[in-house]
């Protein structure tokens, strides 16, 4: 068998409809906004594009509808250099997301409807078994059904691929999933949901990471927004500060940018702390631009920020 290489990501595509305003409207209220964008999104899709632009060799597994948003997805993958193992479905719409972006802070709130990608199942994973087994790294999230994520992680783990699980959006997960994770990578909100306590301080973050590792994950990485990220594994616990690449405009794709960069660095054999730094640099650039997938930086931009 040839040496393992590349990244396989299972996840959803959703067309991002992003609205910028001073605040969310109340029920029955109409509020004038200050900006609107339409572009490719979905956690797994964003991560795939981020990883490819960061220099990774990426295959993305998903489903879309045979409609305008589905065509948008396939165009985005072609442009970014992502191999799209994506089923196009008749009679089912492509996923879409409503994104509110605070016009002052750049903070966001999101509602996602998976559409065709909500029908992803074990059969989609099985069709792509050979790609997963030959990959250096497999990554997935929770926007598609849990059973598909579990099956993908299980195949990858048995095949000796490095596994990354992004437990997003936050929801209850079985304890059996932790043992399938070389890296579990939640943000602070998702980590708080998993462990049942706030992540407001460094010590609370360390306690949460310890809990995730105690449950069976080999390592935990908790992304902390402007505070950077925490890497925790047996015998090592280290905070990596955030980078600054300019004014923050839109934080919507920050987590996906981090994961795409982190996955690329891990797939290249970098040490975990260096991979966290690479992910932080990727996210720092992405938040200076509007949108999600279109905001993902190139390898040259990431290297320049890292000074390498």
PDB file of C-alpha atoms in Angstrom:
ATOM      1  CA  UNK A   1       0.000   0.000   0.000  1.00  0.00           C
ATOM      2  CA  UNK A   2       1.240   3.489  -0.819  1.00  0.00           C
ATOM      3  CA  UNK A   3       2.019   5.912   1.963  1.00  0.00           C
ATOM      4  CA  UNK A   4      -1.025   7.675   3.349  1.00  0.00           C
ATOM      5  CA  UNK A   5      -1.543  11.241   2.199  1.00  0.00           C
ATOM      6  CA  UNK A   6      -4.127  13.942   1.975  1.00  0.00           C
ATOM      7  CA  UNK A   7      -7.142  15.043   3.981  1.00  0.00           C
ATOM      8  CA  UNK A   8     -10.687  13.693   3.734  1.00  0.00           C
ATOM      9  CA  UNK A   9     -13.462  15.806   5.237  1.00  0.00           C
ATOM     10  CA  UNK A  10     -17.084  14.755   5.752  1.00  0.00           C
ATOM     11  CA  UNK A  11     -19.542  17.598   6.241  1.00  0.00           C
ATOM     12  CA  UNK A  12     -22.206  19.806   4.756  1.00  0.00           C
ATOM     13  CA  UNK A  13     -22.374  22.624   2.261  1.00  0.00           C
ATOM     14  CA  UNK A  14     -24.776  25.477   2.970  1.00  0.00           C
ATOM     15  CA  UNK A  15     -25.147  28.672   1.009  1.00  0.00           C
ATOM     16  CA  UNK A  16     -24.381  31.481   3.457  1.00  0.00           C
ATOM     17  CA  UNK A  17     -26.802  34.388   3.428  1.00  0.00           C
ATOM     18  CA  UNK A  18     -25.151  36.925   5.739  1.00  0.00           C
ATOM     19  CA  UNK A  19     -26.880  40.021   7.056  1.00  0.00           C
ATOM     20  CA  UNK A  20     -24.994  42.819   8.814  1.00  0.00           C
ATOM     21  CA  UNK A  21     -26.886  45.022  11.301  1.00  0.00           C
ATOM     22  CA  UNK A  22     -26.478  46.721  14.668  1.00  0.00           C
ATOM     23  CA  UNK A  23     -28.424  43.953  16.434  1.00  0.00           C
ATOM     24  CA  UNK A  24     -30.813  41.074  15.853  1.00  0.00           C
ATOM     25  CA  UNK A  25     -34.461  42.134  15.364  1.00  0.00           C
ATOM     26  CA  UNK A  26     -37.064  41.304  17.981  1.00  0.00           C
ATOM     27  CA  UNK A  27     -40.052  39.120  17.086  1.00  0.00           C
ATOM     28  CA  UNK A  28     -42.402  41.022  14.735  1.00  0.00           C
ATOM     29  CA  UNK A  29     -39.813  43.786  14.260  1.00  0.00           C
ATOM     30  CA  UNK A  30     -38.283  44.827  10.942  1.00  0.00           C
ATOM     31  CA  UNK A  31     -34.749  46.162  11.213  1.00  0.00           C
ATOM     32  CA  UNK A  32     -32.746  47.911   8.507  1.00  0.00           C
ATOM     33  CA  UNK A  33     -29.393  46.273   7.856  1.00  0.00           C
ATOM     34  CA  UNK A  34     -26.125  47.701   6.613  1.00  0.00           C
ATOM     35  CA  UNK A  35     -24.836  44.863   4.434  1.00  0.00           C
ATOM     36  CA  UNK A  36     -25.588  41.531   2.756  1.00  0.00           C
ATOM     37  CA  UNK A  37     -23.450  38.792   1.198  1.00  0.00           C
ATOM     38  CA  UNK A  38     -24.224  35.445  -0.427  1.00  0.00           C
ATOM     39  CA  UNK A  39     -21.548  32.814  -0.726  1.00  0.00           C
ATOM     40  CA  UNK A  40     -20.462  29.229  -0.060  1.00  0.00           C
ATOM     41  CA  UNK A  41     -20.579  27.973   3.531  1.00  0.00           C
ATOM     42  CA  UNK A  42     -21.255  25.024   5.827  1.00  0.00           C
ATOM     43  CA  UNK A  43     -18.719  23.926   8.435  1.00  0.00           C
ATOM     44  CA  UNK A  44     -17.269  20.946   6.606  1.00  0.00           C
ATOM     45  CA  UNK A  45     -17.246  22.757   3.284  1.00  0.00           C
ATOM     46  CA  UNK A  46     -15.556  25.810   4.793  1.00  0.00           C
ATOM     47  CA  UNK A  47     -12.954  23.599   6.444  1.00  0.00           C
ATOM     48  CA  UNK A  48     -12.269  21.799   3.170  1.00  0.00           C
ATOM     49  CA  UNK A  49     -11.737  25.055   1.280  1.00  0.00           C
ATOM     50  CA  UNK A  50      -9.617  26.480   4.109  1.00  0.00           C
ATOM     51  CA  UNK A  51      -7.421  23.370   4.148  1.00  0.00           C
ATOM     52  CA  UNK A  52      -6.992  23.361   0.367  1.00  0.00           C
ATOM     53  CA  UNK A  53      -6.077  27.042   0.239  1.00  0.00           C
ATOM     54  CA  UNK A  54      -3.637  26.452   3.108  1.00  0.00           C
ATOM     55  CA  UNK A  55      -1.839  23.862   0.999  1.00  0.00           C
ATOM     56  CA  UNK A  56      -3.648  20.621   1.825  1.00  0.00           C
ATOM     57  CA  UNK A  57      -4.678  17.928  -0.650  1.00  0.00           C
ATOM     58  CA  UNK A  58      -8.376  17.712   0.209  1.00  0.00           C
ATOM     59  CA  UNK A  59     -11.309  15.445  -0.651  1.00  0.00           C
ATOM     60  CA  UNK A  60     -14.747  16.561   0.539  1.00  0.00           C
ATOM     61  CA  UNK A  61     -17.693  14.179   1.050  1.00  0.00           C
ATOM     62  CA  UNK A  62     -21.205  15.646   1.057  1.00  0.00           C
ATOM     63  CA  UNK A  63     -24.557  16.010  -0.692  1.00  0.00           C
ATOM     64  CA  UNK A  64     -26.098  19.026  -2.434  1.00  0.00           C
ATOM     65  CA  UNK A  65     -29.238  19.623  -4.474  1.00  0.00           C
ATOM     66  CA  UNK A  66     -29.278  19.969  -8.232  1.00  0.00           C
ATOM     67  CA  UNK A  67     -29.954  23.695  -7.991  1.00  0.00           C
ATOM     68  CA  UNK A  68     -28.218  27.079  -8.065  1.00  0.00           C
ATOM     69  CA  UNK A  69     -26.749  26.685  -4.577  1.00  0.00           C
ATOM     70  CA  UNK A  70     -25.444  23.224  -5.489  1.00  0.00           C
ATOM     71  CA  UNK A  71     -23.758  24.704  -8.545  1.00  0.00           C
ATOM     72  CA  UNK A  72     -22.231  27.353  -6.263  1.00  0.00           C
ATOM     73  CA  UNK A  73     -20.746  24.583  -4.116  1.00  0.00           C
ATOM     74  CA  UNK A  74     -19.174  22.708  -7.006  1.00  0.00           C
ATOM     75  CA  UNK A  75     -17.769  25.939  -8.426  1.00  0.00           C
ATOM     76  CA  UNK A  76     -16.195  26.821  -5.084  1.00  0.00           C
ATOM     77  CA  UNK A  77     -14.491  23.409  -4.856  1.00  0.00           C
ATOM     78  CA  UNK A  78     -13.147  23.671  -8.398  1.00  0.00           C
ATOM     79  CA  UNK A  79     -11.730  27.117  -7.654  1.00  0.00           C
ATOM     80  CA  UNK A  80     -10.105  26.062  -4.364  1.00  0.00           C
ATOM     81  CA  UNK A  81      -8.725  22.768  -5.679  1.00  0.00           C
ATOM     82  CA  UNK A  82     -10.920  20.517  -3.510  1.00  0.00           C
ATOM     83  CA  UNK A  83     -11.802  17.079  -4.891  1.00  0.00           C
ATOM     84  CA  UNK A  84     -15.597  16.988  -4.572  1.00  0.00           C
ATOM     85  CA  UNK A  85     -17.004  13.542  -3.778  1.00  0.00           C
ATOM     86  CA  UNK A  86     -20.407  15.204  -3.617  1.00  0.00           C
ATOM     87  CA  UNK A  87     -23.749  13.626  -4.569  1.00  0.00           C
ATOM     88  CA  UNK A  88     -26.173  15.908  -6.416  1.00  0.00           C
ATOM     89  CA  UNK A  89     -29.790  15.109  -5.527  1.00  0.00           C
ATOM     90  CA  UNK A  90     -32.953  15.806  -7.473  1.00  0.00           C
ATOM     91  CA  UNK A  91     -35.971  17.165  -5.643  1.00  0.00           C
ATOM     92  CA  UNK A  92     -34.076  18.212  -2.507  1.00  0.00           C
ATOM     93  CA  UNK A  93     -32.701  21.709  -2.002  1.00  0.00           C
ATOM     94  CA  UNK A  94     -29.105  22.474  -1.136  1.00  0.00           C
ATOM     95  CA  UNK A  95     -28.511  23.588   2.455  1.00  0.00           C
ATOM     96  CA  UNK A  96     -28.567  27.243   3.432  1.00  0.00           C
ATOM     97  CA  UNK A  97     -27.630  29.346   6.451  1.00  0.00           C
ATOM     98  CA  UNK A  98     -28.895  32.605   7.922  1.00  0.00           C
ATOM     99  CA  UNK A  99     -25.989  34.532   9.442  1.00  0.00           C
ATOM    100  CA  UNK A 100     -26.341  37.678  11.529  1.00  0.00           C
ATOM    101  CA  UNK A 101     -23.121  39.725  11.762  1.00  0.00           C
ATOM    102  CA  UNK A 102     -22.834  42.524  14.315  1.00  0.00           C
ATOM    103  CA  UNK A 103     -21.730  45.541  12.293  1.00  0.00           C
ATOM    104  CA  UNK A 104     -19.533  46.849  15.122  1.00  0.00           C
ATOM    105  CA  UNK A 105     -17.855  43.792  16.665  1.00  0.00           C
ATOM    106  CA  UNK A 106     -18.061  41.321  13.793  1.00  0.00           C
ATOM    107  CA  UNK A 107     -19.565  38.706  16.143  1.00  0.00           C
ATOM    108  CA  UNK A 108     -22.167  36.411  14.648  1.00  0.00           C
ATOM    109  CA  UNK A 109     -25.183  34.171  15.207  1.00  0.00           C
ATOM    110  CA  UNK A 110     -26.176  31.443  12.741  1.00  0.00           C
ATOM    111  CA  UNK A 111     -29.154  29.263  11.794  1.00  0.00           C
ATOM    112  CA  UNK A 112     -28.336  26.353   9.449  1.00  0.00           C
ATOM    113  CA  UNK A 113     -30.749  24.198   7.428  1.00  0.00           C
ATOM    114  CA  UNK A 114     -28.716  21.275   6.001  1.00  0.00           C
ATOM    115  CA  UNK A 115     -31.065  20.476   3.102  1.00  0.00           C
ATOM    116  CA  UNK A 116     -29.674  17.644   0.974  1.00  0.00           C
ATOM    117  CA  UNK A 117     -26.686  17.263   3.310  1.00  0.00           C
ATOM    118  CA  UNK A 118     -29.070  16.375   6.134  1.00  0.00           C
ATOM    119  CA  UNK A 119     -29.598  13.068   4.291  1.00  0.00           C
ATOM    120  CA  UNK A 120     -25.918  12.096   4.493  1.00  0.00           C
ATOM    121  CA  UNK A 121     -25.721   8.603   5.948  1.00  0.00           C
ATOM    122  CA  UNK A 122     -23.478   5.605   6.475  1.00  0.00           C
ATOM    123  CA  UNK A 123     -23.840   4.754   2.784  1.00  0.00           C
ATOM    124  CA  UNK A 124     -22.078   8.004   1.817  1.00  0.00           C
ATOM    125  CA  UNK A 125     -19.182   7.067   4.060  1.00  0.00           C
ATOM    126  CA  UNK A 126     -19.029   3.523   2.677  1.00  0.00           C
ATOM    127  CA  UNK A 127     -18.900   4.773  -0.916  1.00  0.00           C
ATOM    128  CA  UNK A 128     -15.820   6.774   0.115  1.00  0.00           C
ATOM    129  CA  UNK A 129     -14.228   4.098   2.308  1.00  0.00           C
ATOM    130  CA  UNK A 130     -11.156   3.728   0.080  1.00  0.00           C
ATOM    131  CA  UNK A 131     -10.494   7.473   0.129  1.00  0.00           C
ATOM    132  CA  UNK A 132     -10.796   7.572   3.925  1.00  0.00           C
ATOM    133  CA  UNK A 133      -8.574   4.534   4.439  1.00  0.00           C
ATOM    134  CA  UNK A 134      -5.811   5.952   2.234  1.00  0.00           C
ATOM    135  CA  UNK A 135      -5.902   9.445   3.765  1.00  0.00           C
ATOM    136  CA  UNK A 136      -3.401  10.783   6.263  1.00  0.00           C
ATOM    137  CA  UNK A 137      -6.186  12.607   8.082  1.00  0.00           C
ATOM    138  CA  UNK A 138      -9.980  12.443   8.391  1.00  0.00           C
ATOM    139  CA  UNK A 139     -12.086  15.265   9.850  1.00  0.00           C
ATOM    140  CA  UNK A 140     -15.802  15.687  10.488  1.00  0.00           C
ATOM    141  CA  UNK A 141     -18.361  17.702  12.493  1.00  0.00           C
ATOM    142  CA  UNK A 142     -22.022  17.458  13.587  1.00  0.00           C
ATOM    143  CA  UNK A 143     -23.968  19.373  10.941  1.00  0.00           C
ATOM    144  CA  UNK A 144     -24.623  16.088   9.119  1.00  0.00           C
ATOM    145  CA  UNK A 145     -26.206  13.139  10.987  1.00  0.00           C
ATOM    146  CA  UNK A 146     -24.169  11.778  13.889  1.00  0.00           C
ATOM    147  CA  UNK A 147     -24.148   8.178  12.640  1.00  0.00           C
ATOM    148  CA  UNK A 148     -22.276   9.219   9.488  1.00  0.00           C
ATOM    149  CA  UNK A 149     -19.663  11.077  11.534  1.00  0.00           C
ATOM    150  CA  UNK A 150     -19.218   8.087  13.847  1.00  0.00           C
ATOM    151  CA  UNK A 151     -18.836   5.695  10.929  1.00  0.00           C
ATOM    152  CA  UNK A 152     -16.278   7.897   9.206  1.00  0.00           C
ATOM    153  CA  UNK A 153     -14.219   8.312  12.369  1.00  0.00           C
ATOM    154  CA  UNK A 154     -14.345   4.570  13.016  1.00  0.00           C
ATOM    155  CA  UNK A 155     -13.117   3.680   9.507  1.00  0.00           C
ATOM    156  CA  UNK A 156     -10.353   6.263   9.684  1.00  0.00           C
ATOM    157  CA  UNK A 157      -9.224   5.168  13.128  1.00  0.00           C
ATOM    158  CA  UNK A 158      -9.034   1.489  12.121  1.00  0.00           C
ATOM    159  CA  UNK A 159      -7.082   2.439   8.992  1.00  0.00           C
ATOM    160  CA  UNK A 160      -4.493   4.391  10.991  1.00  0.00           C
ATOM    161  CA  UNK A 161      -5.457   7.864   9.755  1.00  0.00           C
ATOM    162  CA  UNK A 162      -5.249  10.801  12.142  1.00  0.00           C
ATOM    163  CA  UNK A 163      -8.773  11.805  13.201  1.00  0.00           C
ATOM    164  CA  UNK A 164     -10.089  15.273  14.019  1.00  0.00           C
ATOM    165  CA  UNK A 165     -13.604  15.733  15.391  1.00  0.00           C
ATOM    166  CA  UNK A 166     -15.169  19.194  15.561  1.00  0.00           C
ATOM    167  CA  UNK A 167     -18.246  18.747  17.833  1.00  0.00           C
ATOM    168  CA  UNK A 168     -20.199  21.576  16.223  1.00  0.00           C
ATOM    169  CA  UNK A 169     -22.891  22.641  16.477  1.00  0.00           C
ATOM    170  CA  UNK A 170     -22.973  21.767  20.180  1.00  0.00           C
ATOM    171  CA  UNK A 171     -25.129  18.733  20.945  1.00  0.00           C
ATOM    172  CA  UNK A 172     -25.125  15.582  23.038  1.00  0.00           C
ATOM    173  CA  UNK A 173     -22.659  12.971  21.787  1.00  0.00           C
ATOM    174  CA  UNK A 174     -22.066   9.362  22.879  1.00  0.00           C
ATOM    175  CA  UNK A 175     -19.047   8.620  25.046  1.00  0.00           C
ATOM    176  CA  UNK A 176     -17.898   6.111  22.427  1.00  0.00           C
ATOM    177  CA  UNK A 177     -16.911   8.917  20.057  1.00  0.00           C
ATOM    178  CA  UNK A 178     -14.095  10.221  22.276  1.00  0.00           C
ATOM    179  CA  UNK A 179     -11.952   7.138  21.774  1.00  0.00           C
ATOM    180  CA  UNK A 180     -12.130   7.687  18.013  1.00  0.00           C
ATOM    181  CA  UNK A 181     -10.620  11.183  18.291  1.00  0.00           C
ATOM    182  CA  UNK A 182      -6.935  11.888  17.974  1.00  0.00           C
ATOM    183  CA  UNK A 183      -7.967  15.529  18.325  1.00  0.00           C
ATOM    184  CA  UNK A 184     -11.323  16.840  19.532  1.00  0.00           C
ATOM    185  CA  UNK A 185     -11.586  20.531  18.628  1.00  0.00           C
ATOM    186  CA  UNK A 186     -14.540  22.495  20.061  1.00  0.00           C
ATOM    187  CA  UNK A 187     -14.789  26.230  20.553  1.00  0.00           C
ATOM    188  CA  UNK A 188     -15.394  27.541  24.056  1.00  0.00           C
ATOM    189  CA  UNK A 189     -19.198  27.428  23.708  1.00  0.00           C
ATOM    190  CA  UNK A 190     -19.159  23.856  22.431  1.00  0.00           C
ATOM    191  CA  UNK A 191     -16.658  22.793  25.089  1.00  0.00           C
ATOM    192  CA  UNK A 192     -18.848  24.280  27.815  1.00  0.00           C
ATOM    193  CA  UNK A 193     -21.820  22.324  26.474  1.00  0.00           C
ATOM    194  CA  UNK A 194     -19.829  19.087  26.483  1.00  0.00           C
ATOM    195  CA  UNK A 195     -18.383  19.403  29.989  1.00  0.00           C
ATOM    196  CA  UNK A 196     -21.211  21.271  31.726  1.00  0.00           C
ATOM    197  CA  UNK A 197     -19.352  24.333  32.996  1.00  0.00           C
ATOM    198  CA  UNK A 198     -18.283  27.750  31.730  1.00  0.00           C
ATOM    199  CA  UNK A 199     -14.979  28.332  29.895  1.00  0.00           C
ATOM    200  CA  UNK A 200     -14.461  31.916  31.014  1.00  0.00           C
ATOM    201  CA  UNK A 201     -10.984  31.540  32.513  1.00  0.00           C
ATOM    202  CA  UNK A 202      -7.777  29.771  31.564  1.00  0.00           C
ATOM    203  CA  UNK A 203      -8.174  27.293  34.398  1.00  0.00           C
ATOM    204  CA  UNK A 204     -11.754  26.517  33.324  1.00  0.00           C
ATOM    205  CA  UNK A 205     -10.455  25.872  29.808  1.00  0.00           C
ATOM    206  CA  UNK A 206      -7.756  23.540  31.154  1.00  0.00           C
ATOM    207  CA  UNK A 207     -10.331  21.709  33.276  1.00  0.00           C
ATOM    208  CA  UNK A 208     -12.596  21.249  30.253  1.00  0.00           C
ATOM    209  CA  UNK A 209      -9.730  19.969  28.120  1.00  0.00           C
ATOM    210  CA  UNK A 210      -8.716  17.513  30.843  1.00  0.00           C
ATOM    211  CA  UNK A 211     -12.286  16.203  30.937  1.00  0.00           C
ATOM    212  CA  UNK A 212     -12.345  15.642  27.170  1.00  0.00           C
ATOM    213  CA  UNK A 213      -9.045  13.753  27.306  1.00  0.00           C
ATOM    214  CA  UNK A 214     -10.180  11.752  30.342  1.00  0.00           C
ATOM    215  CA  UNK A 215     -13.208  10.654  28.310  1.00  0.00           C
ATOM    216  CA  UNK A 216     -10.894   9.074  25.731  1.00  0.00           C
ATOM    217  CA  UNK A 217      -9.704  11.689  23.240  1.00  0.00           C
ATOM    218  CA  UNK A 218      -5.934  11.624  22.701  1.00  0.00           C
ATOM    219  CA  UNK A 219      -5.798  15.422  22.698  1.00  0.00           C
ATOM    220  CA  UNK A 220      -8.153  18.379  22.995  1.00  0.00           C
ATOM    221  CA  UNK A 221      -7.831  21.750  21.307  1.00  0.00           C
ATOM    222  CA  UNK A 222     -10.244  24.422  22.548  1.00  0.00           C
ATOM    223  CA  UNK A 223     -10.433  27.540  20.409  1.00  0.00           C
ATOM    224  CA  UNK A 224     -10.944  30.661  22.500  1.00  0.00           C
ATOM    225  CA  UNK A 225     -11.568  33.449  19.998  1.00  0.00           C
ATOM    226  CA  UNK A 226      -9.418  36.509  20.651  1.00  0.00           C
ATOM    227  CA  UNK A 227      -7.643  34.591  23.451  1.00  0.00           C
ATOM    228  CA  UNK A 228      -6.174  32.079  20.997  1.00  0.00           C
ATOM    229  CA  UNK A 229      -6.381  28.330  21.608  1.00  0.00           C
ATOM    230  CA  UNK A 230      -5.523  25.740  24.244  1.00  0.00           C
ATOM    231  CA  UNK A 231      -3.801  22.481  23.342  1.00  0.00           C
ATOM    232  CA  UNK A 232      -4.038  19.745  25.978  1.00  0.00           C
ATOM    233  CA  UNK A 233      -2.797  16.164  25.937  1.00  0.00           C
ATOM    234  CA  UNK A 234      -1.251  13.802  28.471  1.00  0.00           C
ATOM    235  CA  UNK A 235       1.895  15.509  29.700  1.00  0.00           C
ATOM    236  CA  UNK A 236       1.389  18.755  27.785  1.00  0.00           C
ATOM    237  CA  UNK A 237      -0.973  21.707  28.171  1.00  0.00           C
ATOM    238  CA  UNK A 238      -0.220  24.974  26.412  1.00  0.00           C
ATOM    239  CA  UNK A 239      -2.043  28.142  25.409  1.00  0.00           C
ATOM    240  CA  UNK A 240      -1.244  29.524  21.969  1.00  0.00           C
ATOM    241  CA  UNK A 241      -2.047  33.242  21.662  1.00  0.00           C
ATOM    242  CA  UNK A 242      -4.109  34.624  18.830  1.00  0.00           C
ATOM    243  CA  UNK A 243      -2.418  36.478  15.980  1.00  0.00           C
ATOM    244  CA  UNK A 244      -3.411  39.916  14.720  1.00  0.00           C
ATOM    245  CA  UNK A 245      -3.627  40.372  10.962  1.00  0.00           C
ATOM    246  CA  UNK A 246      -5.626  43.619  10.918  1.00  0.00           C
ATOM    247  CA  UNK A 247      -9.059  44.897  11.858  1.00  0.00           C
ATOM    248  CA  UNK A 248     -11.639  42.204  12.652  1.00  0.00           C
ATOM    249  CA  UNK A 249     -14.531  42.449  10.188  1.00  0.00           C
ATOM    250  CA  UNK A 250     -16.359  39.108  10.400  1.00  0.00           C
ATOM    251  CA  UNK A 251     -15.707  36.203  12.787  1.00  0.00           C
ATOM    252  CA  UNK A 252     -18.181  33.807  11.131  1.00  0.00           C
ATOM    253  CA  UNK A 253     -15.562  31.563   9.542  1.00  0.00           C
ATOM    254  CA  UNK A 254     -12.888  31.801  12.225  1.00  0.00           C
ATOM    255  CA  UNK A 255     -13.369  28.324  13.656  1.00  0.00           C
ATOM    256  CA  UNK A 256     -13.489  26.679  10.253  1.00  0.00           C
ATOM    257  CA  UNK A 257     -10.383  28.592   9.161  1.00  0.00           C
ATOM    258  CA  UNK A 258      -8.569  27.364  12.270  1.00  0.00           C
ATOM    259  CA  UNK A 259      -9.593  23.766  11.640  1.00  0.00           C
ATOM    260  CA  UNK A 260      -8.619  23.882   7.973  1.00  0.00           C
ATOM    261  CA  UNK A 261      -5.206  25.276   8.810  1.00  0.00           C
ATOM    262  CA  UNK A 262      -4.720  22.932  11.773  1.00  0.00           C
ATOM    263  CA  UNK A 263      -5.681  19.871   9.714  1.00  0.00           C
ATOM    264  CA  UNK A 264      -3.310  20.846   6.912  1.00  0.00           C
ATOM    265  CA  UNK A 265      -0.400  21.273   9.314  1.00  0.00           C
ATOM    266  CA  UNK A 266      -1.102  17.967  11.074  1.00  0.00           C
ATOM    267  CA  UNK A 267      -1.391  16.156   7.719  1.00  0.00           C
ATOM    268  CA  UNK A 268       2.055  17.487   6.844  1.00  0.00           C
ATOM    269  CA  UNK A 269       3.544  15.977  10.007  1.00  0.00           C
ATOM    270  CA  UNK A 270       3.932  19.146  12.055  1.00  0.00           C
ATOM    271  CA  UNK A 271       3.950  18.917  15.848  1.00  0.00           C
ATOM    272  CA  UNK A 272       0.541  19.663  17.411  1.00  0.00           C
ATOM    273  CA  UNK A 273       1.584  22.994  18.962  1.00  0.00           C
ATOM    274  CA  UNK A 274       2.970  24.160  15.630  1.00  0.00           C
ATOM    275  CA  UNK A 275      -0.249  23.038  13.978  1.00  0.00           C
ATOM    276  CA  UNK A 276      -2.250  25.065  16.515  1.00  0.00           C
ATOM    277  CA  UNK A 277      -0.124  28.101  15.687  1.00  0.00           C
ATOM    278  CA  UNK A 278      -0.732  27.501  11.978  1.00  0.00           C
ATOM    279  CA  UNK A 279      -4.470  27.274  12.641  1.00  0.00           C
ATOM    280  CA  UNK A 280      -4.453  30.465  14.704  1.00  0.00           C
ATOM    281  CA  UNK A 281      -2.671  32.317  11.901  1.00  0.00           C
ATOM    282  CA  UNK A 282      -5.173  31.016   9.356  1.00  0.00           C
ATOM    283  CA  UNK A 283      -8.091  32.221  11.476  1.00  0.00           C
ATOM    284  CA  UNK A 284      -6.469  35.602  12.163  1.00  0.00           C
ATOM    285  CA  UNK A 285      -6.366  36.397   8.465  1.00  0.00           C
ATOM    286  CA  UNK A 286      -9.865  35.058   7.753  1.00  0.00           C
ATOM    287  CA  UNK A 287     -11.557  37.363  10.283  1.00  0.00           C
ATOM    288  CA  UNK A 288     -10.210  40.462   8.529  1.00  0.00           C
ATOM    289  CA  UNK A 289     -12.438  39.663   5.528  1.00  0.00           C
ATOM    290  CA  UNK A 290     -16.195  39.281   5.048  1.00  0.00           C
ATOM    291  CA  UNK A 291     -17.764  35.876   4.577  1.00  0.00           C
ATOM    292  CA  UNK A 292     -16.624  32.345   5.312  1.00  0.00           C
ATOM    293  CA  UNK A 293     -15.137  30.288   2.472  1.00  0.00           C
ATOM    294  CA  UNK A 294     -14.196  33.381   0.424  1.00  0.00           C
ATOM    295  CA  UNK A 295     -12.269  34.732   3.432  1.00  0.00           C
ATOM    296  CA  UNK A 296      -9.923  31.747   3.746  1.00  0.00           C
ATOM    297  CA  UNK A 297      -6.268  32.749   3.228  1.00  0.00           C
ATOM    298  CA  UNK A 298      -3.652  31.257   0.925  1.00  0.00           C
ATOM    299  CA  UNK A 299      -0.615  29.312   2.105  1.00  0.00           C
ATOM    300  CA  UNK A 300       1.602  32.278   1.209  1.00  0.00           C
ATOM    301  CA  UNK A 301      -0.462  34.611   3.401  1.00  0.00           C
ATOM    302  CA  UNK A 302      -0.350  32.214   6.352  1.00  0.00           C
ATOM    303  CA  UNK A 303       3.398  31.711   5.995  1.00  0.00           C
ATOM    304  CA  UNK A 304       3.948  35.463   5.836  1.00  0.00           C
ATOM    305  CA  UNK A 305       2.029  36.018   9.077  1.00  0.00           C
ATOM    306  CA  UNK A 306       3.980  33.224  10.779  1.00  0.00           C
ATOM    307  CA  UNK A 307       7.225  34.638   9.456  1.00  0.00           C
ATOM    308  CA  UNK A 308       8.141  31.365   7.767  1.00  0.00           C
TER     309      UNK A 308
END
